[in-house]
PDB file of C-alpha atoms in Angstrom:
ATOM      1  CA  MET A   1     -10.164  -5.066  25.373  1.00  0.00           C
ATOM      2  CA  SER A   2      -6.393  -5.274  24.779  1.00  0.00           C
ATOM      3  CA  ASP A   3      -4.015  -2.420  25.597  1.00  0.00           C
ATOM      4  CA  LYS A   4      -3.408  -2.026  21.859  1.00  0.00           C
ATOM      5  CA  SER A   5      -7.073  -1.661  20.985  1.00  0.00           C
ATOM      6  CA  LEU A   6      -7.443   1.161  23.517  1.00  0.00           C
ATOM      7  CA  HIS A   7      -5.588   3.368  21.033  1.00  0.00           C
ATOM      8  CA  LEU A   8      -7.950   2.636  18.117  1.00  0.00           C
ATOM      9  CA  ARG A   9     -10.910   4.807  17.165  1.00  0.00           C
ATOM     10  CA  THR A  10     -12.937   2.491  14.952  1.00  0.00           C
ATOM     11  CA  SER A  11     -15.803   3.957  12.937  1.00  0.00           C
ATOM     12  CA  GLU A  12     -19.325   2.688  13.534  1.00  0.00           C
ATOM     13  CA  ALA A  13     -19.496   1.071  10.090  1.00  0.00           C
ATOM     14  CA  VAL A  14     -16.190  -0.764  10.484  1.00  0.00           C
ATOM     15  CA  SER A  15     -16.915  -1.773  14.074  1.00  0.00           C
ATOM     16  CA  ALA A  16     -20.323  -3.177  13.127  1.00  0.00           C
ATOM     17  CA  ALA A  17     -18.873  -5.138  10.205  1.00  0.00           C
ATOM     18  CA  LEU A  18     -16.112  -6.662  12.329  1.00  0.00           C
ATOM     19  CA  ASN A  19     -18.507  -7.559  15.146  1.00  0.00           C
ATOM     20  CA  GLU A  20     -20.888  -9.217  12.679  1.00  0.00           C
ATOM     21  CA  GLY A  21     -18.148 -11.068  10.804  1.00  0.00           C
ATOM     22  CA  ARG A  22     -18.673  -9.142   7.569  1.00  0.00           C
ATOM     23  CA  PRO A  23     -15.676  -8.460   5.283  1.00  0.00           C
ATOM     24  CA  VAL A  24     -13.590  -5.319   5.719  1.00  0.00           C
ATOM     25  CA  VAL A  25     -10.686  -4.036   3.602  1.00  0.00           C
ATOM     26  CA  ALA A  26      -8.049  -1.728   5.069  1.00  0.00           C
ATOM     27  CA  LEU A  27      -6.799   1.235   3.018  1.00  0.00           C
ATOM     28  CA  GLU A  28      -3.746   3.365   3.725  1.00  0.00           C
ATOM     29  CA  SER A  29      -3.553   7.138   3.923  1.00  0.00           C
ATOM     30  CA  THR A  30      -0.076   8.172   2.765  1.00  0.00           C
ATOM     31  CA  ILE A  31      -1.533   7.935  -0.735  1.00  0.00           C
ATOM     32  CA  ILE A  32      -3.747  10.838   0.354  1.00  0.00           C
ATOM     33  CA  THR A  33      -1.176  12.816   2.342  1.00  0.00           C
ATOM     34  CA  HIS A  34       2.012  12.239   0.348  1.00  0.00           C
ATOM     35  CA  GLY A  35       1.447   9.978  -2.669  1.00  0.00           C
ATOM     36  CA  LEU A  36      -0.861  11.982  -4.942  1.00  0.00           C
ATOM     37  CA  PRO A  37      -1.226  15.731  -5.563  1.00  0.00           C
ATOM     38  CA  ALA A  38      -4.439  17.618  -4.795  1.00  0.00           C
ATOM     39  CA  PRO A  39      -7.203  17.337  -5.894  1.00  0.00           C
ATOM     40  CA  HIS A  40      -6.388  13.868  -7.238  1.00  0.00           C
ATOM     41  CA  ASN A  41      -5.605  12.546  -3.758  1.00  0.00           C
ATOM     42  CA  LEU A  42      -9.119  13.152  -2.446  1.00  0.00           C
ATOM     43  CA  GLU A  43     -10.765  11.983  -5.675  1.00  0.00           C
ATOM     44  CA  THR A  44      -8.776   8.752  -5.563  1.00  0.00           C
ATOM     45  CA  ALA A  45      -9.476   8.158  -1.871  1.00  0.00           C
ATOM     46  CA  ARG A  46     -13.201   8.468  -2.505  1.00  0.00           C
ATOM     47  CA  ALA A  47     -13.071   6.276  -5.626  1.00  0.00           C
ATOM     48  CA  THR A  48     -11.077   3.624  -3.782  1.00  0.00           C
ATOM     49  CA  GLU A  49     -13.556   3.458  -0.917  1.00  0.00           C
ATOM     50  CA  GLN A  50     -16.430   3.324  -3.405  1.00  0.00           C
ATOM     51  CA  ALA A  51     -14.843   0.391  -5.250  1.00  0.00           C
ATOM     52  CA  VAL A  52     -14.780  -1.548  -1.986  1.00  0.00           C
ATOM     53  CA  ILE A  53     -18.382  -0.595  -1.168  1.00  0.00           C
ATOM     54  CA  ASP A  54     -19.559  -1.588  -4.659  1.00  0.00           C
ATOM     55  CA  ALA A  55     -18.183  -5.076  -4.010  1.00  0.00           C
ATOM     56  CA  GLY A  56     -20.303  -5.370  -0.871  1.00  0.00           C
ATOM     57  CA  VAL A  57     -17.398  -4.837   1.528  1.00  0.00           C
ATOM     58  CA  VAL A  58     -16.721  -2.166   4.164  1.00  0.00           C
ATOM     59  CA  PRO A  59     -13.680   0.106   3.556  1.00  0.00           C
ATOM     60  CA  ALA A  60     -11.495   1.060   6.519  1.00  0.00           C
ATOM     61  CA  THR A  61      -9.126   3.877   5.618  1.00  0.00           C
ATOM     62  CA  ILE A  62      -6.533   4.111   8.386  1.00  0.00           C
ATOM     63  CA  ALA A  63      -4.858   7.326   9.553  1.00  0.00           C
ATOM     64  CA  ILE A  64      -3.670   9.131  12.664  1.00  0.00           C
ATOM     65  CA  ILE A  65      -5.633  12.275  13.484  1.00  0.00           C
ATOM     66  CA  ASP A  66      -4.838  14.455  16.506  1.00  0.00           C
ATOM     67  CA  GLY A  67      -2.922  11.681  18.217  1.00  0.00           C
ATOM     68  CA  ARG A  68      -5.573   9.001  17.706  1.00  0.00           C
ATOM     69  CA  ILE A  69      -5.426   6.003  15.382  1.00  0.00           C
ATOM     70  CA  HIS A  70      -8.569   5.995  13.264  1.00  0.00           C
ATOM     71  CA  VAL A  71      -9.835   2.842  11.549  1.00  0.00           C
ATOM     72  CA  GLY A  72     -12.442   4.035   9.071  1.00  0.00           C
ATOM     73  CA  LEU A  73     -12.739   7.710   8.131  1.00  0.00           C
ATOM     74  CA  ASP A  74     -15.678   9.916   7.254  1.00  0.00           C
ATOM     75  CA  ASP A  75     -15.560  12.254   4.266  1.00  0.00           C
ATOM     76  CA  ALA A  76     -14.626  15.281   6.381  1.00  0.00           C
ATOM     77  CA  GLN A  77     -11.598  13.412   7.702  1.00  0.00           C
ATOM     78  CA  LEU A  78     -10.572  12.389   4.183  1.00  0.00           C
ATOM     79  CA  GLU A  79     -10.811  16.042   3.130  1.00  0.00           C
ATOM     80  CA  ARG A  80      -8.732  17.159   6.084  1.00  0.00           C
ATOM     81  CA  LEU A  81      -5.935  14.738   5.221  1.00  0.00           C
ATOM     82  CA  ALA A  82      -6.071  15.670   1.538  1.00  0.00           C
ATOM     83  CA  ARG A  83      -5.683  19.381   2.309  1.00  0.00           C
ATOM     84  CA  ALA A  84      -3.228  19.172   5.192  1.00  0.00           C
ATOM     85  CA  GLY A  85      -0.110  19.630   3.044  1.00  0.00           C
ATOM     86  CA  GLU A  86       3.102  20.000   5.049  1.00  0.00           C
ATOM     87  CA  ASP A  87       1.196  19.957   8.345  1.00  0.00           C
ATOM     88  CA  VAL A  88       0.784  16.183   8.213  1.00  0.00           C
ATOM     89  CA  ASP A  89       3.462  13.567   8.882  1.00  0.00           C
ATOM     90  CA  LYS A  90       4.263  10.283   7.165  1.00  0.00           C
ATOM     91  CA  CYS A  91       4.121   7.567   9.801  1.00  0.00           C
ATOM     92  CA  SER A  92       5.903   4.222   9.597  1.00  0.00           C
ATOM     93  CA  ARG A  93       6.468   1.691  12.405  1.00  0.00           C
ATOM     94  CA  ARG A  94       9.291   3.637  14.075  1.00  0.00           C
ATOM     95  CA  ASP A  95       7.206   6.834  14.207  1.00  0.00           C
ATOM     96  CA  LEU A  96       3.920   5.488  15.529  1.00  0.00           C
ATOM     97  CA  ALA A  97       4.327   5.968  19.285  1.00  0.00           C
ATOM     98  CA  ALA A  98       5.989   9.367  18.845  1.00  0.00           C
ATOM     99  CA  VAL A  99       3.204  10.690  16.594  1.00  0.00           C
ATOM    100  CA  LEU A 100       0.596   9.580  19.136  1.00  0.00           C
ATOM    101  CA  GLN A 101       2.571  11.086  22.025  1.00  0.00           C
ATOM    102  CA  ARG A 102       2.669  14.542  20.475  1.00  0.00           C
ATOM    103  CA  GLY A 103      -0.937  14.444  19.303  1.00  0.00           C
ATOM    104  CA  GLY A 104       0.113  14.516  15.669  1.00  0.00           C
ATOM    105  CA  THR A 105      -1.744  13.893  12.437  1.00  0.00           C
ATOM    106  CA  ALA A 106      -0.202  11.513   9.904  1.00  0.00           C
ATOM    107  CA  GLY A 107      -0.763   9.373   6.879  1.00  0.00           C
ATOM    108  CA  THR A 108       0.025   5.726   7.538  1.00  0.00           C
ATOM    109  CA  THR A 109       2.495   3.876   5.329  1.00  0.00           C
ATOM    110  CA  VAL A 110       2.024   0.298   4.185  1.00  0.00           C
ATOM    111  CA  ALA A 111       3.907  -0.906   7.276  1.00  0.00           C
ATOM    112  CA  THR A 112       1.856   1.113   9.763  1.00  0.00           C
ATOM    113  CA  THR A 113      -1.422   0.328   8.028  1.00  0.00           C
ATOM    114  CA  MET A 114      -0.582  -3.376   8.329  1.00  0.00           C
ATOM    115  CA  ILE A 115       0.119  -2.971  12.045  1.00  0.00           C
ATOM    116  CA  VAL A 116      -3.153  -1.168  12.693  1.00  0.00           C
ATOM    117  CA  ALA A 117      -5.174  -3.507  10.480  1.00  0.00           C
ATOM    118  CA  ALA A 118      -3.855  -6.488  12.429  1.00  0.00           C
ATOM    119  CA  MET A 119      -4.722  -4.771  15.732  1.00  0.00           C
ATOM    120  CA  ALA A 120      -8.263  -4.197  14.476  1.00  0.00           C
ATOM    121  CA  GLY A 121      -8.703  -7.735  13.146  1.00  0.00           C
ATOM    122  CA  ILE A 122      -8.610  -6.822   9.439  1.00  0.00           C
ATOM    123  CA  ARG A 123      -6.702  -9.313   7.277  1.00  0.00           C
ATOM    124  CA  VAL A 124      -6.843  -7.756   3.784  1.00  0.00           C
ATOM    125  CA  PHE A 125      -5.344  -4.405   2.831  1.00  0.00           C
ATOM    126  CA  ALA A 126      -5.224  -2.630  -0.549  1.00  0.00           C
ATOM    127  CA  THR A 127      -2.616  -0.106  -1.612  1.00  0.00           C
ATOM    128  CA  GLY A 128      -0.901   1.123  -4.770  1.00  0.00           C
ATOM    129  CA  GLY A 129       2.515  -0.481  -4.500  1.00  0.00           C
ATOM    130  CA  ILE A 130       4.765  -1.714  -1.721  1.00  0.00           C
ATOM    131  CA  GLY A 131       8.050  -0.130  -0.745  1.00  0.00           C
ATOM    132  CA  GLY A 132      11.238  -2.105  -1.095  1.00  0.00           C
ATOM    133  CA  VAL A 133      14.964  -1.957  -1.709  1.00  0.00           C
ATOM    134  CA  HIS A 134      16.048   1.311  -3.321  1.00  0.00           C
ATOM    135  CA  PRO A 135      18.745   1.444  -6.018  1.00  0.00           C
ATOM    136  CA  GLY A 136      22.142   1.859  -4.365  1.00  0.00           C
ATOM    137  CA  ALA A 137      20.972   0.215  -1.136  1.00  0.00           C
ATOM    138  CA  HIS A 138      24.312  -1.596  -0.872  1.00  0.00           C
ATOM    139  CA  ARG A 139      25.688   1.832   0.060  1.00  0.00           C
ATOM    140  CA  SER A 140      22.704   3.599   1.628  1.00  0.00           C
ATOM    141  CA  PHE A 141      20.881   0.643   3.243  1.00  0.00           C
ATOM    142  CA  ASP A 142      17.654   2.347   2.111  1.00  0.00           C
ATOM    143  CA  ILE A 143      15.200  -0.518   2.516  1.00  0.00           C
ATOM    144  CA  SER A 144      11.537   0.160   3.201  1.00  0.00           C
ATOM    145  CA  ALA A 145      10.076  -0.907   6.541  1.00  0.00           C
ATOM    146  CA  ASP A 146       7.200  -2.360   4.497  1.00  0.00           C
ATOM    147  CA  LEU A 147       9.296  -5.442   3.745  1.00  0.00           C
ATOM    148  CA  LYS A 148      10.098  -6.265   7.358  1.00  0.00           C
ATOM    149  CA  GLU A 149       6.453  -5.716   8.306  1.00  0.00           C
ATOM    150  CA  LEU A 150       5.343  -8.250   5.716  1.00  0.00           C
ATOM    151  CA  ALA A 151       7.601 -10.775   7.435  1.00  0.00           C
ATOM    152  CA  ARG A 152       5.991 -10.336  10.848  1.00  0.00           C
ATOM    153  CA  THR A 153       2.381  -9.148  10.479  1.00  0.00           C
ATOM    154  CA  PRO A 154      -0.364 -11.512   9.204  1.00  0.00           C
ATOM    155  CA  VAL A 155      -2.045  -9.236   6.667  1.00  0.00           C
ATOM    156  CA  ALA A 156      -2.417  -9.699   2.895  1.00  0.00           C
ATOM    157  CA  VAL A 157      -1.294  -6.641   0.944  1.00  0.00           C
ATOM    158  CA  VAL A 158      -2.967  -6.291  -2.454  1.00  0.00           C
ATOM    159  CA  CYS A 159      -0.818  -4.050  -4.640  1.00  0.00           C
ATOM    160  CA  ALA A 160       0.467  -3.582  -8.180  1.00  0.00           C
ATOM    161  CA  GLY A 161       3.829  -5.024  -7.173  1.00  0.00           C
ATOM    162  CA  PRO A 162       6.854  -3.122  -5.893  1.00  0.00           C
ATOM    163  CA  LYS A 163       6.998   0.542  -6.886  1.00  0.00           C
ATOM    164  CA  SER A 164       8.819   0.880 -10.195  1.00  0.00           C
ATOM    165  CA  ILE A 165      11.424   3.250  -8.702  1.00  0.00           C
ATOM    166  CA  LEU A 166      12.856   0.349  -6.673  1.00  0.00           C
ATOM    167  CA  ASP A 167      15.430  -2.356  -7.293  1.00  0.00           C
ATOM    168  CA  ILE A 168      12.834  -5.054  -7.889  1.00  0.00           C
ATOM    169  CA  GLY A 169      15.314  -7.929  -8.011  1.00  0.00           C
ATOM    170  CA  LEU A 170      16.745  -7.115  -4.580  1.00  0.00           C
ATOM    171  CA  THR A 171      13.258  -6.469  -3.218  1.00  0.00           C
ATOM    172  CA  LEU A 172      12.237  -9.987  -4.253  1.00  0.00           C
ATOM    173  CA  GLU A 173      15.414 -11.434  -2.741  1.00  0.00           C
ATOM    174  CA  TYR A 174      14.660  -9.712   0.564  1.00  0.00           C
ATOM    175  CA  LEU A 175      11.088 -11.028   0.606  1.00  0.00           C
ATOM    176  CA  GLU A 176      12.275 -14.552  -0.203  1.00  0.00           C
ATOM    177  CA  THR A 177      14.897 -14.459   2.548  1.00  0.00           C
ATOM    178  CA  HIS A 178      12.256 -13.421   5.076  1.00  0.00           C
ATOM    179  CA  GLY A 179       9.728 -16.019   3.942  1.00  0.00           C
ATOM    180  CA  VAL A 180       7.136 -13.670   2.451  1.00  0.00           C
ATOM    181  CA  PRO A 181       5.051 -15.261  -0.334  1.00  0.00           C
ATOM    182  CA  VAL A 182       4.555 -13.117  -3.437  1.00  0.00           C
ATOM    183  CA  VAL A 183       1.427 -14.119  -5.350  1.00  0.00           C
ATOM    184  CA  THR A 184       0.948 -12.773  -8.872  1.00  0.00           C
ATOM    185  CA  VAL A 185      -2.652 -12.589 -10.044  1.00  0.00           C
ATOM    186  CA  GLY A 186      -3.354 -14.107 -13.464  1.00  0.00           C
ATOM    187  CA  SER A 187       0.149 -13.650 -14.885  1.00  0.00           C
ATOM    188  CA  ASP A 188       3.396 -15.586 -15.137  1.00  0.00           C
ATOM    189  CA  THR A 189       5.454 -12.420 -14.638  1.00  0.00           C
ATOM    190  CA  LEU A 190       5.514 -10.068 -11.662  1.00  0.00           C
ATOM    191  CA  PRO A 191       4.050  -6.606 -12.317  1.00  0.00           C
ATOM    192  CA  ALA A 192       6.059  -3.476 -11.570  1.00  0.00           C
ATOM    193  CA  PHE A 193       3.512  -0.868 -10.516  1.00  0.00           C
ATOM    194  CA  TYR A 194       2.962   1.175 -13.712  1.00  0.00           C
ATOM    195  CA  SER A 195       4.006  -1.768 -15.914  1.00  0.00           C
ATOM    196  CA  ARG A 196       2.366  -5.174 -16.236  1.00  0.00           C
ATOM    197  CA  ASP A 197       5.670  -7.005 -16.670  1.00  0.00           C
ATOM    198  CA  SER A 198       8.719  -6.364 -14.487  1.00  0.00           C
ATOM    199  CA  GLY A 199      10.808  -8.914 -16.344  1.00  0.00           C
ATOM    200  CA  PHE A 200      10.867 -11.151 -13.254  1.00  0.00           C
ATOM    201  CA  PRO A 201       8.939 -14.439 -13.289  1.00  0.00           C
ATOM    202  CA  ALA A 202       6.093 -14.931 -10.850  1.00  0.00           C
ATOM    203  CA  SER A 203       7.140 -17.204  -7.990  1.00  0.00           C
ATOM    204  CA  LEU A 204       3.498 -18.147  -7.420  1.00  0.00           C
ATOM    205  CA  ARG A 205       0.554 -17.551  -9.751  1.00  0.00           C
ATOM    206  CA  LEU A 206      -3.090 -17.700  -8.665  1.00  0.00           C
ATOM    207  CA  ASP A 207      -5.908 -16.745 -10.993  1.00  0.00           C
ATOM    208  CA  ASP A 208      -8.958 -15.848  -8.930  1.00  0.00           C
ATOM    209  CA  PRO A 209     -10.002 -14.417  -5.538  1.00  0.00           C
ATOM    210  CA  ALA A 210     -11.272 -17.776  -4.252  1.00  0.00           C
ATOM    211  CA  ALA A 211      -7.906 -19.469  -4.808  1.00  0.00           C
ATOM    212  CA  ILE A 212      -6.087 -16.542  -3.206  1.00  0.00           C
ATOM    213  CA  ALA A 213      -8.402 -16.660  -0.187  1.00  0.00           C
ATOM    214  CA  ASP A 214      -7.790 -20.409   0.195  1.00  0.00           C
ATOM    215  CA  MET A 215      -4.035 -19.835   0.171  1.00  0.00           C
ATOM    216  CA  LEU A 216      -4.307 -17.006   2.727  1.00  0.00           C
ATOM    217  CA  ARG A 217      -6.469 -19.124   5.016  1.00  0.00           C
ATOM    218  CA  LEU A 218      -3.814 -21.864   5.017  1.00  0.00           C
ATOM    219  CA  GLN A 219      -1.014 -19.324   5.492  1.00  0.00           C
ATOM    220  CA  TRP A 220      -2.598 -18.060   8.693  1.00  0.00           C
ATOM    221  CA  GLN A 221      -3.750 -21.455   9.959  1.00  0.00           C
ATOM    222  CA  LEU A 222      -0.055 -22.366   9.890  1.00  0.00           C
ATOM    223  CA  GLY A 223       0.788 -19.313  11.999  1.00  0.00           C
ATOM    224  CA  LEU A 224       2.644 -17.580   9.170  1.00  0.00           C
ATOM    225  CA  ASP A 225       2.623 -13.881   8.401  1.00  0.00           C
ATOM    226  CA  GLY A 226       2.155 -11.361   5.573  1.00  0.00           C
ATOM    227  CA  VAL A 227       1.565 -12.054   1.891  1.00  0.00           C
ATOM    228  CA  VAL A 228       2.050  -9.837  -1.162  1.00  0.00           C
ATOM    229  CA  ILE A 229      -0.760 -10.112  -3.719  1.00  0.00           C
ATOM    230  CA  ALA A 230       0.609  -8.526  -6.909  1.00  0.00           C
ATOM    231  CA  ASN A 231      -2.216  -7.433  -9.207  1.00  0.00           C
ATOM    232  CA  PRO A 232      -1.098  -6.214 -12.668  1.00  0.00           C
ATOM    233  CA  ILE A 233      -2.356  -2.782 -13.670  1.00  0.00           C
ATOM    234  CA  ASP A 234      -5.128  -2.827 -16.277  1.00  0.00           C
ATOM    235  CA  ALA A 235      -3.607  -2.901 -19.774  1.00  0.00           C
ATOM    236  CA  GLU A 236      -5.261   0.353 -20.873  1.00  0.00           C
ATOM    237  CA  TYR A 237      -3.390   2.301 -18.180  1.00  0.00           C
ATOM    238  CA  ALA A 238      -0.063   0.437 -18.275  1.00  0.00           C
ATOM    239  CA  LEU A 239       3.180   2.181 -19.214  1.00  0.00           C
ATOM    240  CA  GLY A 240       5.983   0.493 -21.148  1.00  0.00           C
ATOM    241  CA  VAL A 241       8.778  -1.245 -19.272  1.00  0.00           C
ATOM    242  CA  LYS A 242      11.578   0.423 -21.272  1.00  0.00           C
ATOM    243  CA  THR A 243       9.999   3.858 -20.948  1.00  0.00           C
ATOM    244  CA  MET A 244       9.649   3.468 -17.191  1.00  0.00           C
ATOM    245  CA  ALA A 245      13.206   2.183 -16.830  1.00  0.00           C
ATOM    246  CA  GLN A 246      14.523   5.357 -18.476  1.00  0.00           C
ATOM    247  CA  VAL A 247      12.213   7.592 -16.446  1.00  0.00           C
ATOM    248  CA  ASN A 248      13.144   5.885 -13.177  1.00  0.00           C
ATOM    249  CA  GLU A 249      16.852   6.166 -13.938  1.00  0.00           C
ATOM    250  CA  THR A 250      16.480   9.894 -14.541  1.00  0.00           C
ATOM    251  CA  ALA A 251      14.408  10.401 -11.377  1.00  0.00           C
ATOM    252  CA  VAL A 252      16.895   8.486  -9.212  1.00  0.00           C
ATOM    253  CA  ARG A 253      19.810  10.477 -10.636  1.00  0.00           C
ATOM    254  CA  GLU A 254      17.994  13.738  -9.894  1.00  0.00           C
ATOM    255  CA  ALA A 255      17.312  12.606  -6.322  1.00  0.00           C
ATOM    256  CA  ILE A 256      20.993  11.841  -5.785  1.00  0.00           C
ATOM    257  CA  GLU A 257      22.021  15.194  -7.225  1.00  0.00           C
ATOM    258  CA  ALA A 258      19.480  16.981  -4.999  1.00  0.00           C
ATOM    259  CA  GLY A 259      20.569  15.049  -1.906  1.00  0.00           C
ATOM    260  CA  VAL A 260      17.058  13.717  -1.263  1.00  0.00           C
ATOM    261  CA  SER A 261      16.847  10.710   1.071  1.00  0.00           C
ATOM    262  CA  GLY A 262      14.826   9.099   3.860  1.00  0.00           C
ATOM    263  CA  LYS A 263      11.092   9.755   4.072  1.00  0.00           C
ATOM    264  CA  ALA A 264      11.302  12.421   1.383  1.00  0.00           C
ATOM    265  CA  LEU A 265      12.756  10.101  -1.262  1.00  0.00           C
ATOM    266  CA  THR A 266       9.698   8.173  -2.450  1.00  0.00           C
ATOM    267  CA  PRO A 267       7.422  11.264  -2.739  1.00  0.00           C
ATOM    268  CA  PHE A 268      10.232  13.069  -4.618  1.00  0.00           C
ATOM    269  CA  LEU A 269      10.723  10.185  -7.041  1.00  0.00           C
ATOM    270  CA  LEU A 270       6.999   9.759  -7.693  1.00  0.00           C
ATOM    271  CA  ALA A 271       6.621  13.482  -8.372  1.00  0.00           C
ATOM    272  CA  ARG A 272       9.533  13.430 -10.819  1.00  0.00           C
ATOM    273  CA  VAL A 273       8.132  10.328 -12.544  1.00  0.00           C
ATOM    274  CA  GLU A 274       4.809  12.132 -12.967  1.00  0.00           C
ATOM    275  CA  ALA A 275       6.548  15.133 -14.522  1.00  0.00           C
ATOM    276  CA  LEU A 276       8.759  13.026 -16.773  1.00  0.00           C
ATOM    277  CA  THR A 277       5.785  11.004 -18.081  1.00  0.00           C
ATOM    278  CA  GLY A 278       3.686  14.078 -18.752  1.00  0.00           C
ATOM    279  CA  GLY A 279       1.125  13.052 -16.150  1.00  0.00           C
ATOM    280  CA  GLN A 280       0.593   9.535 -17.521  1.00  0.00           C
ATOM    281  CA  SER A 281       1.953   7.974 -14.351  1.00  0.00           C
ATOM    282  CA  LEU A 282      -0.578   9.901 -12.260  1.00  0.00           C
ATOM    283  CA  GLN A 283      -3.491   8.478 -14.242  1.00  0.00           C
ATOM    284  CA  ALA A 284      -1.964   5.010 -14.001  1.00  0.00           C
ATOM    285  CA  ASN A 285      -1.435   5.385 -10.256  1.00  0.00           C
ATOM    286  CA  GLN A 286      -5.059   6.333  -9.669  1.00  0.00           C
ATOM    287  CA  ALA A 287      -6.330   3.458 -11.816  1.00  0.00           C
ATOM    288  CA  LEU A 288      -4.207   0.782 -10.180  1.00  0.00           C
ATOM    289  CA  ILE A 289      -5.168   1.837  -6.655  1.00  0.00           C
ATOM    290  CA  VAL A 290      -8.863   1.469  -7.452  1.00  0.00           C
ATOM    291  CA  SER A 291      -8.260  -1.851  -9.229  1.00  0.00           C
ATOM    292  CA  ASN A 292      -6.352  -3.201  -6.233  1.00  0.00           C
ATOM    293  CA  ALA A 293      -9.131  -2.136  -3.865  1.00  0.00           C
ATOM    294  CA  ARG A 294     -11.674  -3.948  -6.014  1.00  0.00           C
ATOM    295  CA  LEU A 295      -9.618  -7.161  -5.972  1.00  0.00           C
ATOM    296  CA  ALA A 296      -8.970  -6.871  -2.233  1.00  0.00           C
ATOM    297  CA  ALA A 297     -12.704  -6.634  -1.624  1.00  0.00           C
ATOM    298  CA  GLU A 298     -13.339  -9.780  -3.675  1.00  0.00           C
ATOM    299  CA  ILE A 299     -10.667 -11.650  -1.705  1.00  0.00           C
ATOM    300  CA  ALA A 300     -12.071 -10.430   1.622  1.00  0.00           C
ATOM    301  CA  ARG A 301     -15.508 -11.712   0.641  1.00  0.00           C
ATOM    302  CA  GLN A 302     -14.050 -15.187   0.115  1.00  0.00           C
ATOM    303  CA  LEU A 303     -12.255 -15.392   3.467  1.00  0.00           C
TER     304      LEU A 303
END
């Protein structure tokens, strides 16, 4: 057992699947603790796990509880995270050791979930959207740790593209510079979270889970690292590109005026987007998370 694995508390179901070589999909927990309001956070967490199970794959929701890294949660633990409110932290790479040291409880970001998944031997991870370069980053240097993690951790992140509140062009430039492949599923244009078309062309299009799994297998045989799998939101839940551009501009302006930055920025922006869209973005967010989990499970089955 490695020193790293000593810190993991892996559930019986996940441990059995990994030992037997059965597919497992990692799921993050900041969606539960910070990304969605109650009771939608718990409902979505349960629906996401069920989507993975329905595909014949084992879900492994990752979180830190009382200073222990958990890989695979039971329903009581999901409920605890969903109801924790301000008592729970948001843990990225820089925070991980400190949260463990103080015995804290935290939702894991995309970056931290990738780290833990890799420690546990899980190669496929589903989330809503990845973080990236925020508008105005040339002044603030506000760039999500998710991007750097993709460049150094060999895990595939199935998402609906970069969050729509980001500067998507600069996010793509950063990923290209750091050698991170961005695969778009079944479309010639990159999705932008709530919208199916970001206006940016897909750098690589693959149309089915088997082809994606083949590409991932080669990526890791070559000793390369993370991959973004951008899965467009289902058309029935998608929001218009122009509408979202206006909403995002308003939300960013309000964040600047309120002096919101750092860890608080993304939750603030998502909450304002929900309010400005009359709740439509919340429904879209829930739908895309479940859709991404379903695709991640199909990819994991092919690996």
